[in-house]
CSV table of C-alpha atoms and ligand atoms in Angstrom, one decimal:
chain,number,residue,atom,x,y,z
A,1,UNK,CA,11.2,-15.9,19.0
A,2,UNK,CA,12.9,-13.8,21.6
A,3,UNK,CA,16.4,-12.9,20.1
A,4,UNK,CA,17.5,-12.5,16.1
A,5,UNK,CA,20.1,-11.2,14.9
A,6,UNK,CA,19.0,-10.9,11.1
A,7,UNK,CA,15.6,-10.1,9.5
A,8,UNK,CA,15.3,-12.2,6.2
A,9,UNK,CA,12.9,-10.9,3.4
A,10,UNK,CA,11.3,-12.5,0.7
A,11,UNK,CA,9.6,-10.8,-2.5
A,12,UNK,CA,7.7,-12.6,-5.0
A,13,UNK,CA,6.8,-10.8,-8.1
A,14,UNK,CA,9.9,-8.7,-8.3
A,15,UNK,CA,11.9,-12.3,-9.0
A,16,UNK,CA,9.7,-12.7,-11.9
A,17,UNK,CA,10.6,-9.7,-13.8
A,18,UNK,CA,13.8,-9.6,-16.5
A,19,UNK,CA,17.0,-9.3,-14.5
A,20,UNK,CA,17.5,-5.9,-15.8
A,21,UNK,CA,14.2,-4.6,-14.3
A,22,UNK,CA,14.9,-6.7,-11.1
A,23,UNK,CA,18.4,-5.7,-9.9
A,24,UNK,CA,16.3,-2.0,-10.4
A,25,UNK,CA,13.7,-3.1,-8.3
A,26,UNK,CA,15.8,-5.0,-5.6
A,27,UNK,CA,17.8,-1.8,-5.6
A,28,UNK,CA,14.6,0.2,-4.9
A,29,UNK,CA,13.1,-2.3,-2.4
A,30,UNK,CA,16.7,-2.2,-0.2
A,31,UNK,CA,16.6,1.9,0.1
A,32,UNK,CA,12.7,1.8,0.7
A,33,UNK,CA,13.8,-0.7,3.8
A,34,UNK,CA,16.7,1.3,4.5
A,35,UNK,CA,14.6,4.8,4.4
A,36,UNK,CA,11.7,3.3,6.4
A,37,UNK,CA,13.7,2.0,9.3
A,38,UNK,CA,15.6,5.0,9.2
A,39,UNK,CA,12.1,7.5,9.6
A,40,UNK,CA,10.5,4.8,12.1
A,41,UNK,CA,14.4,5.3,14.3
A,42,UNK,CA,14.5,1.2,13.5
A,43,UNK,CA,18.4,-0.2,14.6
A,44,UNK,CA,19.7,-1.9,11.6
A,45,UNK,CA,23.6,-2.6,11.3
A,46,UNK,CA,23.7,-3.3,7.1
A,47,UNK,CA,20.8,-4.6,4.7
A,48,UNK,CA,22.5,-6.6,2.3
A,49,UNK,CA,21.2,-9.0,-1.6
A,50,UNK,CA,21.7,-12.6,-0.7
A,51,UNK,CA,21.0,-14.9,-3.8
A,52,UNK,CA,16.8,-13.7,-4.3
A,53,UNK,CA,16.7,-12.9,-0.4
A,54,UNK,CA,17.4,-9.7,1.3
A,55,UNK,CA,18.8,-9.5,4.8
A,56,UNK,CA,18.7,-7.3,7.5
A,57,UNK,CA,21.1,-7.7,10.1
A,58,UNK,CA,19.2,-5.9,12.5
A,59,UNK,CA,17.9,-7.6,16.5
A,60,UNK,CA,15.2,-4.3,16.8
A,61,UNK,CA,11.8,-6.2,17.3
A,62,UNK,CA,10.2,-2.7,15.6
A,63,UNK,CA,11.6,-4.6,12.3
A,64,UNK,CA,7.9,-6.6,13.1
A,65,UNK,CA,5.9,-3.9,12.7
A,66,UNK,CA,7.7,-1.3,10.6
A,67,UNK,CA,9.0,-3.9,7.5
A,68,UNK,CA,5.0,-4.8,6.9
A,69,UNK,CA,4.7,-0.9,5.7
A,70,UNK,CA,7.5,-1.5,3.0
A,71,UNK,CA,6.0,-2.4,-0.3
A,72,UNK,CA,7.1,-5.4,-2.6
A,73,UNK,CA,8.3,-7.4,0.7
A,74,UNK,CA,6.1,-10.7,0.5
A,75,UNK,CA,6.8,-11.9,3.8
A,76,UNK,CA,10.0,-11.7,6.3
A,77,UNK,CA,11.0,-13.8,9.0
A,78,UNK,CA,12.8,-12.4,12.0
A,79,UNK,CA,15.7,-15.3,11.7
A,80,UNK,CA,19.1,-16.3,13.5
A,81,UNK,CA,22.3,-16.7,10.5
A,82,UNK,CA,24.6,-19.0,10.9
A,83,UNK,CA,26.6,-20.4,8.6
A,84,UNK,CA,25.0,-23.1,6.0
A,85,UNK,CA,26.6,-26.2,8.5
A,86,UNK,CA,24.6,-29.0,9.2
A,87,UNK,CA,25.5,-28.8,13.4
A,88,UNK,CA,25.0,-25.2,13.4
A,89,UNK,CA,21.5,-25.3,12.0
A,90,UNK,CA,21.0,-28.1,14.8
A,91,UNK,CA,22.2,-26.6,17.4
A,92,UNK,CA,20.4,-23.1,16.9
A,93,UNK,CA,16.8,-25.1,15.6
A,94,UNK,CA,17.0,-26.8,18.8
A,95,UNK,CA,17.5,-23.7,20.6
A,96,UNK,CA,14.4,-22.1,19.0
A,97,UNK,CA,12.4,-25.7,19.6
A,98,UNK,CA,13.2,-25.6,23.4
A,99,UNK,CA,11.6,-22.2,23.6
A,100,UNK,CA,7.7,-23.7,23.1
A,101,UNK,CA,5.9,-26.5,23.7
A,102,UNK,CA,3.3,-29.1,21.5
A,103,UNK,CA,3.7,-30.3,18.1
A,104,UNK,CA,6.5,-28.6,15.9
A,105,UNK,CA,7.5,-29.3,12.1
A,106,UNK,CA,10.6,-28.2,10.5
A,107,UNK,CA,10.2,-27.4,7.2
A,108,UNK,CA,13.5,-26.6,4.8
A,109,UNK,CA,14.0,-24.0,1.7
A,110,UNK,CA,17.3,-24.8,0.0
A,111,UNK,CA,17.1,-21.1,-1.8
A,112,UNK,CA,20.2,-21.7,-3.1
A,113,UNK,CA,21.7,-25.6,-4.1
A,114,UNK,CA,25.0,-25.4,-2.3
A,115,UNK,CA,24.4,-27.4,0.5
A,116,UNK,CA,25.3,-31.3,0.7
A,117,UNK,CA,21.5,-32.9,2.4
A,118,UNK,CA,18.2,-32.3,0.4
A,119,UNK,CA,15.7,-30.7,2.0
A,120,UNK,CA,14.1,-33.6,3.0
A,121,UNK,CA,16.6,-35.1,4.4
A,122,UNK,CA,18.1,-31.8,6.5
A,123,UNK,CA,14.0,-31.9,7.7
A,124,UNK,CA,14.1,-35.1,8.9
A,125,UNK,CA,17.6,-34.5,10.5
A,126,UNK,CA,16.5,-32.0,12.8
A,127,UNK,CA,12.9,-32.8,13.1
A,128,UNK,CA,14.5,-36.3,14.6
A,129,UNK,CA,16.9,-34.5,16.9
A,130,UNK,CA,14.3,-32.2,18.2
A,131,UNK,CA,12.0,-34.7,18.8
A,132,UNK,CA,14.3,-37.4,20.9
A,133,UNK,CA,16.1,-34.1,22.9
A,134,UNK,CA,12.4,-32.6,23.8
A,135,UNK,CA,10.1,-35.6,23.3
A,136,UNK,CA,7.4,-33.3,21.2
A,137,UNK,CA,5.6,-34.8,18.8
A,138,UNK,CA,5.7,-34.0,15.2
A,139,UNK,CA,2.7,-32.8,13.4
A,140,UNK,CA,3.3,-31.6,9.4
A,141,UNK,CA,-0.3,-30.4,9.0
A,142,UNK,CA,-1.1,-28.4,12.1
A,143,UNK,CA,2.0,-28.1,13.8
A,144,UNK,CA,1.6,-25.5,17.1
A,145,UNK,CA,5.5,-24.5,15.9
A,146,UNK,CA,7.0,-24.3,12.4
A,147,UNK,CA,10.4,-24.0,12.4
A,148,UNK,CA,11.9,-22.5,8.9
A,149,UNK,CA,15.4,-23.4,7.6
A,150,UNK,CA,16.3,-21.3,4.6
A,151,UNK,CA,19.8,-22.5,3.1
A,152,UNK,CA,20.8,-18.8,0.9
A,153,UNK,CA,24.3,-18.7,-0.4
A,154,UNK,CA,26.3,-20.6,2.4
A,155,UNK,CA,24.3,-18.9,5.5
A,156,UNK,CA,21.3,-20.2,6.8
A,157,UNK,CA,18.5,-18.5,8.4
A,158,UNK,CA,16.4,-20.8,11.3
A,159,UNK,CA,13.4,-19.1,12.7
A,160,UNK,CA,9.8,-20.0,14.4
A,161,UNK,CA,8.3,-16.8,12.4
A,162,UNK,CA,6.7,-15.7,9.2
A,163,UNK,CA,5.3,-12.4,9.0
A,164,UNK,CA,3.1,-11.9,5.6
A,165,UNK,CA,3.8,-8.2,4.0
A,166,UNK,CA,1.5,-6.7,1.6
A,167,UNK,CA,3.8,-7.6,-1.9
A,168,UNK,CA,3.3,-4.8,-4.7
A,169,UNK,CA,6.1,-3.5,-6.2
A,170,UNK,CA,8.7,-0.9,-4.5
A,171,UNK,CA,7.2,2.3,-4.2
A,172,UNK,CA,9.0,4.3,-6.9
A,173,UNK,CA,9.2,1.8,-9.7
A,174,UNK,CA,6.3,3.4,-11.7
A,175,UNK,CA,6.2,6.7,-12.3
A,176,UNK,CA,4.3,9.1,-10.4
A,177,UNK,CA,0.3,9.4,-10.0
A,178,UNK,CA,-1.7,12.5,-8.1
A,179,UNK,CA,-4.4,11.0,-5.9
A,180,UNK,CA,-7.8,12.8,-5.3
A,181,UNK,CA,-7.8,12.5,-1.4
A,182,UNK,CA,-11.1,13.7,0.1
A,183,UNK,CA,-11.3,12.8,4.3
A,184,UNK,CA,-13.4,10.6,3.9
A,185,UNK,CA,-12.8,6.0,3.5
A,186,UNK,CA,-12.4,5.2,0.2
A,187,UNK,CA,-10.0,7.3,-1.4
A,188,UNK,CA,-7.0,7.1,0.4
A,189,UNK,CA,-7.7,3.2,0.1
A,190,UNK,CA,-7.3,4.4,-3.7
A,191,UNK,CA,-4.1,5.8,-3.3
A,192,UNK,CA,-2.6,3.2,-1.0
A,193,UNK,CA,-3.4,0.5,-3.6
A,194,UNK,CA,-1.6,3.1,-5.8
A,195,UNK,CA,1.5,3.2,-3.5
A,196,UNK,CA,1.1,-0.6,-3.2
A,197,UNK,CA,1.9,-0.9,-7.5
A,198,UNK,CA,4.9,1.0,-6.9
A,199,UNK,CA,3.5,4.4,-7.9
A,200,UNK,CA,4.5,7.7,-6.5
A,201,UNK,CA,1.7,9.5,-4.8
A,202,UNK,CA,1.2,13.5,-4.7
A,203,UNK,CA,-1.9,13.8,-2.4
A,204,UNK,CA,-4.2,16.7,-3.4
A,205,UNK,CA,-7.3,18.1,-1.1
A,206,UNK,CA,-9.9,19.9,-2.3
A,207,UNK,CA,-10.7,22.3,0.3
A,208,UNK,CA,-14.6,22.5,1.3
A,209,UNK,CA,-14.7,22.7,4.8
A,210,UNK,CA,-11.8,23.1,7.5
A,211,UNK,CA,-13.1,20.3,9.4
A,212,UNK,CA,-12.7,18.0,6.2
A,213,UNK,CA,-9.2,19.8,5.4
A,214,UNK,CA,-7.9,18.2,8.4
A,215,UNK,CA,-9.1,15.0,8.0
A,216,UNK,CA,-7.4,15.2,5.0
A,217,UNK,CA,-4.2,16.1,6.8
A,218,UNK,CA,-4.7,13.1,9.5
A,219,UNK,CA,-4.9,10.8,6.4
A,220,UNK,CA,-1.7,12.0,4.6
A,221,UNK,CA,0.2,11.5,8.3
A,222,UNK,CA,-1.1,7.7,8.1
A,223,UNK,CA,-0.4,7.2,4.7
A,224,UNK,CA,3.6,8.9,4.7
A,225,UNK,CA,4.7,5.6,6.3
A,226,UNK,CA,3.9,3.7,3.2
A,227,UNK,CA,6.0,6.4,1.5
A,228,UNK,CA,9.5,5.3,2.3
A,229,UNK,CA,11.4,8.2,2.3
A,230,UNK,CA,9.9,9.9,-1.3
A,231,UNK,CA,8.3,13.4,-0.9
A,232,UNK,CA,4.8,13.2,0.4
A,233,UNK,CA,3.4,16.5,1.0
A,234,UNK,CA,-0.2,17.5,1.4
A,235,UNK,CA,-1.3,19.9,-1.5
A,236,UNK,CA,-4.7,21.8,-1.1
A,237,UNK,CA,-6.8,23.6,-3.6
A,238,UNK,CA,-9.5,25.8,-2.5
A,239,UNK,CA,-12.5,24.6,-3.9
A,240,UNK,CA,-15.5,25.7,-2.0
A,241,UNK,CA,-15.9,29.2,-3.0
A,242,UNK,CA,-16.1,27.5,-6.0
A,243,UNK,CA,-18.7,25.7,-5.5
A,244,UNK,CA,-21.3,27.9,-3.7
A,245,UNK,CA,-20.3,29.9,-7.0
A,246,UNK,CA,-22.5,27.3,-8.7
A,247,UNK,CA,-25.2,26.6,-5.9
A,248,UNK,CA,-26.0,30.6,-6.7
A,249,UNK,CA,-26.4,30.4,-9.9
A,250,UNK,CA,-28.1,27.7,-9.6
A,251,UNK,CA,-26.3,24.8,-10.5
A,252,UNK,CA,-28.9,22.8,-8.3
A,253,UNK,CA,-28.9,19.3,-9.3
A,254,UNK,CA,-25.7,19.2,-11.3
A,255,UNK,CA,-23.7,20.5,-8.9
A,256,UNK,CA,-22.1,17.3,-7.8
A,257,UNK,CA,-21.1,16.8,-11.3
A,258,UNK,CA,-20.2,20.0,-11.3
A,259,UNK,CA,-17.6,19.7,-8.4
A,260,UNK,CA,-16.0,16.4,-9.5
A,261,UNK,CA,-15.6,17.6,-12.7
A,262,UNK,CA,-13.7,20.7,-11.2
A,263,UNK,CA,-11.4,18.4,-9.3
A,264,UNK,CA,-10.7,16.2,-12.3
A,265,UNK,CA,-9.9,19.2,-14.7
A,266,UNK,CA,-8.0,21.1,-12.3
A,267,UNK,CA,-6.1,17.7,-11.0
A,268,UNK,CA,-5.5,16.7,-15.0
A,269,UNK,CA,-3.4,20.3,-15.1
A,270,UNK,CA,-1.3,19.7,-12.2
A,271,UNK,CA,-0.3,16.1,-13.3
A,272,UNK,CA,0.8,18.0,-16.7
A,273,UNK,CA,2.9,20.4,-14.9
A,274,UNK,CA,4.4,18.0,-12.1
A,275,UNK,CA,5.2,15.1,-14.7
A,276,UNK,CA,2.5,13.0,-13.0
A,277,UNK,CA,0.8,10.5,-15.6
A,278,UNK,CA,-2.4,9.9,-14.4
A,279,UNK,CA,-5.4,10.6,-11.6
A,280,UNK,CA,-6.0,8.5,-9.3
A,281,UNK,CA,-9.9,8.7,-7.5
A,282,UNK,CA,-11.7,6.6,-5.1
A,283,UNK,CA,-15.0,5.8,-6.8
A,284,UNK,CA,-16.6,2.8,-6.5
A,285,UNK,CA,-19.4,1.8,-9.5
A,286,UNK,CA,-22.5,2.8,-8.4
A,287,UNK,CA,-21.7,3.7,-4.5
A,288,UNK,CA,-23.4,7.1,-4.3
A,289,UNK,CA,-25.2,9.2,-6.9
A,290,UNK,CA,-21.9,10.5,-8.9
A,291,UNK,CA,-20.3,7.1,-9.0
A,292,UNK,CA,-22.9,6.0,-11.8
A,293,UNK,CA,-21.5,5.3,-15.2
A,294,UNK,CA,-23.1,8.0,-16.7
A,295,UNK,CA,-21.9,10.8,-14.3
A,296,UNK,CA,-18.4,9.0,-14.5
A,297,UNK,CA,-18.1,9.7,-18.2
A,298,UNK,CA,-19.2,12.9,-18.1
A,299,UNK,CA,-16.8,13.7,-14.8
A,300,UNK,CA,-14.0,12.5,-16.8
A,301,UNK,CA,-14.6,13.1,-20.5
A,302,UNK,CA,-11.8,14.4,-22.6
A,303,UNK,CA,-9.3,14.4,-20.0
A,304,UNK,CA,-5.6,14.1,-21.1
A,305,UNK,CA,-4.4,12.2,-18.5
A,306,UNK,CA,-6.0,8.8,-17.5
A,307,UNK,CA,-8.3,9.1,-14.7
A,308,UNK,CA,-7.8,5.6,-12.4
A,309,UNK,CA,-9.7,3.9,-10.3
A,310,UNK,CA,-8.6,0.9,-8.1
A,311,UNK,CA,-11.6,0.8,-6.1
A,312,UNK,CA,-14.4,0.5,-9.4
A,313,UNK,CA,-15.1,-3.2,-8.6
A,314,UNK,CA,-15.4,-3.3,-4.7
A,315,UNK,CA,-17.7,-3.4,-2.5
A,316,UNK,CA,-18.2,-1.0,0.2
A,317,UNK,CA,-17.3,-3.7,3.0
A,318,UNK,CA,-13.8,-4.7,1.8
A,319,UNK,CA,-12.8,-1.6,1.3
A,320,UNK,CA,-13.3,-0.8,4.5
A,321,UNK,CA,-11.9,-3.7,6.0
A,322,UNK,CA,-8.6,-2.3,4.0
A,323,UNK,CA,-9.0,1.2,5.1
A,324,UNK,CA,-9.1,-0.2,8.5
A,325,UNK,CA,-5.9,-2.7,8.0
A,326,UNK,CA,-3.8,0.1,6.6
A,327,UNK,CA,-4.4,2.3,9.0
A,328,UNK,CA,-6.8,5.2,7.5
A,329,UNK,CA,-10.5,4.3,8.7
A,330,UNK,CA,-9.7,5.6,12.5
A,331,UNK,CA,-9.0,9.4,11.0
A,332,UNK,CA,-11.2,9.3,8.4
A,333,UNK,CA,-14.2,11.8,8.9
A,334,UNK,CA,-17.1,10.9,6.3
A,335,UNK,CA,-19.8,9.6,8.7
A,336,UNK,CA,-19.4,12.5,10.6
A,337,UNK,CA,-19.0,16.0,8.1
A,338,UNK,CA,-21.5,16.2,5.4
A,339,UNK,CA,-20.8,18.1,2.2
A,340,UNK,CA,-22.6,21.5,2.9
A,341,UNK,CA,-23.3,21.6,-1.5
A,342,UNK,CA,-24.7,18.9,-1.9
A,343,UNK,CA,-28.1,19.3,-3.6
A,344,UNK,CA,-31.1,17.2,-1.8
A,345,UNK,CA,-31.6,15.3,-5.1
A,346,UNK,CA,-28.7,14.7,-7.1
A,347,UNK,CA,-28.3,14.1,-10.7
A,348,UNK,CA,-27.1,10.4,-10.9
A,349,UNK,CA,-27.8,9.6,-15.0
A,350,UNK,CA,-25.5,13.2,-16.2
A,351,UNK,CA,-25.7,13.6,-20.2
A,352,UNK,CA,-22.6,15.7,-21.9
A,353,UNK,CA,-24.7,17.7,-23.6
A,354,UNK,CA,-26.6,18.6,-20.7
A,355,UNK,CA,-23.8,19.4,-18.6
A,356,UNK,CA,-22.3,22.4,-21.2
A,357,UNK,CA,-25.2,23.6,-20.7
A,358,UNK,CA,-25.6,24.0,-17.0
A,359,UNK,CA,-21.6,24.6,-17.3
A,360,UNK,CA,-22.0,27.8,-19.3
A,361,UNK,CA,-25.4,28.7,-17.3
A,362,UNK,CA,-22.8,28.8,-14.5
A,363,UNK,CA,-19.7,30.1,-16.2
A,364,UNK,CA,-17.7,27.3,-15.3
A,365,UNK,CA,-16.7,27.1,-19.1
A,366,UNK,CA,-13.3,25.9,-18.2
A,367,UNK,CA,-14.6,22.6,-17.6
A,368,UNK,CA,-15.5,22.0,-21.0
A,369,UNK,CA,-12.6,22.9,-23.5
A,370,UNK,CA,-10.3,20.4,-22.3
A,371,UNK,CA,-9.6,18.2,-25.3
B,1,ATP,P1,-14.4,9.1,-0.3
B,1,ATP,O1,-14.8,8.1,0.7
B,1,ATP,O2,-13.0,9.0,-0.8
B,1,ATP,O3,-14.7,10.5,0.2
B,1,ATP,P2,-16.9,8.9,-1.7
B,1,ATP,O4,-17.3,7.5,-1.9
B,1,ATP,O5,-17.4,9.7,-0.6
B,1,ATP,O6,-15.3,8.9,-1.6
B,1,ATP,P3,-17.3,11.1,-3.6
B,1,ATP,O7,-17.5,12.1,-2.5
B,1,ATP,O8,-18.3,10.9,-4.7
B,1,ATP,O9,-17.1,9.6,-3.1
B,1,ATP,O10,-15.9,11.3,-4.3
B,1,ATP,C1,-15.4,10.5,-5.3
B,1,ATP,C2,-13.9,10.7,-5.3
B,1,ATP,O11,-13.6,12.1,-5.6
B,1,ATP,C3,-13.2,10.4,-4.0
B,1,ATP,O12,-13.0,9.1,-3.8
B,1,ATP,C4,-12.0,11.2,-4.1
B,1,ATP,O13,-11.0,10.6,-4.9
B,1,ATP,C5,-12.5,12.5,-4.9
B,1,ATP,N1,-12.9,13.5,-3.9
B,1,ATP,C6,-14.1,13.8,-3.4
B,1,ATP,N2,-14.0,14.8,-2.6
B,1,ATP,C7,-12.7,15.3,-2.6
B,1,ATP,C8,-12.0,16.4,-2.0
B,1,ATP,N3,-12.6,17.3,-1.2
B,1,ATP,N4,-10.7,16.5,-2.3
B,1,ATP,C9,-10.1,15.6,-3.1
B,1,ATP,N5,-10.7,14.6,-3.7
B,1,ATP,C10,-12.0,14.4,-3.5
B,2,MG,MG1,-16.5,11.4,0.3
């Protein structure tokens, strides 16, 4: 379509929860819009609640690209309003028909009841006028054109367009999480599946290497545009003078346990002093030697704060078909920067009980009174 004047928006799972929760959440879902056009320099004139639509009258073709990063938006249709009138909605649909050519099929969403035709009926309408003024043929099941009527509180919205967003739920509905962000592909895959639920995100680095530090960094610049306006600031711990710490008094095969177990107890402080109520990681069962079940429980035992992990279940190739749809798997560094600690045979079945040991062989003692 070349020319809109108003972006229409639909959400899915919000509309399900208790009015209460969702006037919150529509509230949330407008500023997140608002905020993310504003930071991307998107034109928009107003963003407005119409019946369990929202609208932005906006004609900046950005509104493509840019509404996709806002979370909870189902999918959104770059639309011309007019008002809910049977010649009006002809006029324009035929408009929008004579822009293309081959089969088209109109298809009609009376969102709201106030309108006098039934769906069907204001489908077969216009799908009879466009036809005899054009000549194309109709085709309902593989149409080369769909043109969408939505009737919403006395407008209507006519478009050839529907743009699928990610859903979730607006970022800042549920609480706030601190994500475990290495530079490498899974993890921020972990925390944009995070951001996706509606959670706030404090990204946290462990530092190893400089190279890896600004991977990190490249990451968190990708990831801010899912932020929509909420803080999203890089933090960085230094963590490898901690580590070769351990290599010299020699942690050896542990010290991959040793490491994550760091990250996790050090990670579980800062979510008790920043009001954060839980970890977020990107392990996936079984991927590499400390992602076994063993070494998981012993990475994570007696933590006060859940330790979460969105990516447990999948398999290496869809995550990286995510990491490469939102955005991350272009600055992500893994195949190329090694961890310099890692042992050449690490332990992959970890017992508790053999860990305090090689903890207090290591004086790392810190890691174990946590509970
Ligand atoms: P990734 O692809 O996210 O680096 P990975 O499969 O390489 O993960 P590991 O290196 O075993 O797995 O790390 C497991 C998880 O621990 C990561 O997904 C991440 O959440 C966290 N992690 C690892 N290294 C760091 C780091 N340097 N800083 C912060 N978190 C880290
Ligand atoms: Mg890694």
């Amino acid at each position: 379509m070349d020319k809109f004047n108003s972006l229409i928006v639909r959400y899915s799972e919000i509309g399900l929860k208790s009015s209460h929760v969702r006037r919150e959440m529509e509230r949330l879902l407008i500023r997140n819009l608002e905020e993310t056009f504003r930071a991307e320099g998107v034109h928009f004139i107003k963003i407005v609640k119409r019946a369990s639509r929202i609208v932005v009258y906006t004609s900046d073709p950005r509104v493509r690209k840019v509404t996709k990063w806002v979370f909870g938006v189902k999918s959104y249709s770059p639309s011309i309003e007019t008002e809910a009138q049977i010649d009006e909605i002809k006029r324009v649909a035929l408009s929008i028909a004579a822009q293309k050519e081959g089969s088209f099929a109109v298809r009609v969403q009376r969102v709201t009841k106030d309108f006098p035709l039934t769906s069907v009926e204001l489908a077969r309408d216009v799908g009879g006028l466009i036809k005899g003024d054009t000549g194309r043929p109709v085709d309902l099941s593989d149409p080369d054109q769909e043109i969408i009527i939505e009737i919403v509180a006395g407008k209507a919205y006519i478009t050839d367009e529907r743009i699928e967003g990610y859903g979730g739920l607006p970022v800042g509905s549920q609480g706030k999480v601190i994500a475990l962000i290495s530079s490498g592909i899974d993890s921020p895959v972990a925390a944009w599946l995070m951001m996706r639920r509606g959670a706030v995100v404090i990204p946290v680095h462990f530092r190893k290497t400089p190279e890896e530090e600004r991977g990190f960094r490249e990451i968190v610049s990708v990831l801010k545009r899912y932020s929509h306006g909420v803080r999203f600031e890089p933090v960085v711990i230094e963590h490898g003078s901690a580590l070769r710490e351990f290599v010299e008094k020699g942690a050896r095969e542990w010290t991959c346990l040793l490491c994550k177990r760091r990250m996790l107890v050090i990670a579980n402080r800062m979510a008790k002093e920043v009001g954060a109520s839980a970890v977020v990681t990107g392990d996936s069962l079984g991927q590499v030697a400390s992602q076994t079940l063993d070494n998981l429980e012993v990475e994570s035992r007696c933590l006060e704060k859940p330790v979460l992990r969105p990516l447990i279940g999948m398999d290496k190739d869809d995550i990286v078909k995510l990491a490469k749809e939102i955005g991350t798997y272009d600055v992500s560094i893994s195949y190329d920067v090694s961890c310099p600690f890692v042992p050449k045979k690490p332990k992959t079945k970890g017992k508790w009980r053999d860990f305090v040991k090689i903890a207090e062989k290591v004086g790392a003692e810190e890691l174990l009174h946590t509970c």
